[in-house]
Amino acid sequence: MNEPPPSTTNNVSNSSLPQSTLPTGLPEDEDEPPSSNGTSTVEKPQLQSQPDSEMKAREEMKEENVDSNPESNVAPPALLQPKVFERQLPRRQITGTSCRSRRPSRFQRLKALVTPNKPVGPTPTYRESIKAAIRYTPLNVCLLFIPVSWALHFTQQSDTLTFVFSALGIVPLAAMLGFGTEQIALRTSSSIGGLLNATLGNIVEMIIAGIALNRCELDLVQSSLLGGLLSNLLFVLGMAFVVGGYRFHQQEFQPMVAQLNSSLMTVAVIALIVPAAFHEYLGDRLPQGAELSVLLELSRGSSIILILIYIAFLFFQFYSHKSLFLDVSQPSLISSASSLSTRSSRIEDEEEGLPRVSTVSSIPSVSSASTIESPKLNSPVALFLLVASTALAYVTAENLVSSLEGVVESHPEVSKEWLTLIIIPIISNAAEHCTAVVVAHKGKFDLAMSVAVGSCIQIALFVIPLLVLVAWGMDKPLTLYFDELETLVLFFSVILVKFSIEDGKSHWMSGIALIAVYALIALSFWNFPVTIRTLQGEPLTCS
């Protein structure tokens, strides 16, 4: 007789299951194609009809086989049948209905956007709200300068005094806008709160740009908006890093969000570099008088693309990847030190052979349910504060823009470009500056990033393109062709910020670097000459 070859017992774990041990009557999986051997499958009721004693005997037989032959992993054929039938029902039939029932509806997702992440305290009364608005900041004393600036403007007094008092009056108005926005944001999610802070924080800049566009001062429109980008990227974010670094050794935030913000700012810079490069290298090759129409066509098409990118970013932030934009708090130094000491003591106990004691980390989180935010303003007072501050800012900003020419004529040593690129953005960004610094001091670095860098993204991808399209409707030649030096400075600023935040970590020295670069830019634009922008030798003016 022919004897079967001896089986190999070495490396059993790497060997596959012998096909000879499988019964021919096993049922096929529903998700797999049927076998071609033509054998019939075993009915499931036959397995269920087996008595419990027989099943127990089979389990005991399995244990004996394992003990007697530990190197063999092949079970008897009859023992494989119950496991096969556990796979009978496809996974999609088991989990499909439960997953579909647990998925929140569209109404619930929209409701989550306006639902606060933390419990909100009791609503204050009207009297308490008014007192809180008056006592919010010592800068409210500067509100007295608003009627003074109006009186100086309407009586045609010194333009320098009008400019100074108007600028001082805008500072508390920007702070009031930030305070009202913060109180409304308490009643919404952190993502909506960051968007409101970025949007309403840019109101003063949009008002100044709109007034300048109505007067066809195109250079003022571009330099004020570009100055807002530089101020938020370098000065506001740098101050947030410095103030946050005073309390925290290392500041952490979402690295994926930081990389996305850097990518979006790079896209915006590319949209500004292309028209400048086109004018520099291809402007002379076009027929005389054709460059303006080409730049307008390029700028308006690019503006539509940038607005679409911003809409996609909002969908990304509030719908598809909203979990990345949750506001968390940096653990404080004391809690971090206590956590480290607890961890080290636990390691020492383990090394000495002592029993391990389970401890609970005491790191606090701002987003925890136990933290309650107490609003200082009720909703009607907060809305009225926003409307009143916006109206006062519009009139005061109009006086500010009207006095610019007189200031430059009275003080020729000060360039108009320095005033519009440095001074006006610092004034208009006072609300964002205060908000970013305060939340960074509290350890909310994700929120500080959304206020500072999120404001830049909104200006670059929405405000500037929107003004280009509005100017198109007003028949004014506003393009994305900015001054070459301004565009170059913005490009290197975006690169510096990218290197500072792309790993999701920062410290106070990064803030010092950002502020130092902003000081260098301010110094370089102090002696900026008065230039008239020309295209193919013709000045770029409104018709």
mmCIF file of N, CA and C in Angstrom, residues 11 20 24 204 212 236 300 323-324 326-327 381 459 474 507 511:
data_model
loop_
_atom_site.group_PDB
_atom_site.id
_atom_site.type_symbol
_atom_site.label_atom_id
_atom_site.label_comp_id
_atom_site.label_asym_id
_atom_site.label_seq_id
_atom_site.Cartn_x
_atom_site.Cartn_y
_atom_site.Cartn_z
ATOM 1 N N ASN A 11 7.282 25.226 11.458
ATOM 2 C CA ASN A 11 6.711 26.471 10.894
ATOM 3 C C ASN A 11 5.226 26.291 10.596
ATOM 4 N N SER A 20 -7.466 19.107 2.346
ATOM 5 C CA SER A 20 -8.017 17.760 2.521
ATOM 6 C C SER A 20 -8.825 17.633 3.789
ATOM 7 N N THR A 24 -16.540 18.526 2.207
ATOM 8 C CA THR A 24 -17.088 18.927 0.900
ATOM 9 C C THR A 24 -18.467 19.529 1.023
ATOM 10 N N VAL A 204 -13.854 97.462 9.624
ATOM 11 C CA VAL A 204 -13.219 98.776 9.479
ATOM 12 C C VAL A 204 -12.381 98.809 8.211
ATOM 13 N N ALA A 212 -12.532 104.489 -0.150
ATOM 14 C CA ALA A 212 -11.477 104.811 -1.115
ATOM 15 C C ALA A 212 -11.857 104.389 -2.525
ATOM 16 N N VAL A 236 -0.145 90.816 14.595
ATOM 17 C CA VAL A 236 -1.153 90.214 15.485
ATOM 18 C C VAL A 236 -0.735 88.803 15.885
ATOM 19 N N ARG A 300 -10.366 89.794 -12.870
ATOM 20 C CA ARG A 300 -11.763 89.435 -12.606
ATOM 21 C C ARG A 300 -11.960 87.927 -12.651
ATOM 22 N N SER A 323 -14.402 68.822 12.654
ATOM 23 C CA SER A 323 -13.745 68.345 13.878
ATOM 24 C C SER A 323 -12.326 68.885 14.016
ATOM 25 N N LEU A 324 -11.707 69.294 12.910
ATOM 26 C CA LEU A 324 -10.354 69.839 12.984
ATOM 27 C C LEU A 324 -10.318 71.236 13.572
ATOM 28 N N LEU A 326 -12.134 72.442 16.156
ATOM 29 C CA LEU A 326 -12.634 72.563 17.517
ATOM 30 C C LEU A 326 -11.644 73.349 18.348
ATOM 31 N N ASP A 327 -12.184 74.174 19.241
ATOM 32 C CA ASP A 327 -11.345 75.016 20.101
ATOM 33 C C ASP A 327 -10.994 74.234 21.351
ATOM 34 N N VAL A 381 -28.524 93.729 23.296
ATOM 35 C CA VAL A 381 -27.490 94.742 23.529
ATOM 36 C C VAL A 381 -26.262 94.465 22.666
ATOM 37 N N ILE A 459 -9.589 88.136 3.983
ATOM 38 C CA ILE A 459 -9.241 89.316 3.187
ATOM 39 C C ILE A 459 -8.713 88.907 1.814
ATOM 40 N N MET A 474 -18.984 98.966 -10.882
ATOM 41 C CA MET A 474 -18.924 100.431 -10.827
ATOM 42 C C MET A 474 -18.096 101.033 -11.972
ATOM 43 N N HIS A 507 6.475 79.024 19.784
ATOM 44 C CA HIS A 507 6.946 79.529 21.062
ATOM 45 C C HIS A 507 7.130 81.039 20.929
ATOM 46 N N GLY A 511 7.265 84.493 17.761
ATOM 47 C CA GLY A 511 6.570 85.774 17.791
ATOM 48 C C GLY A 511 7.515 86.952 17.671
#
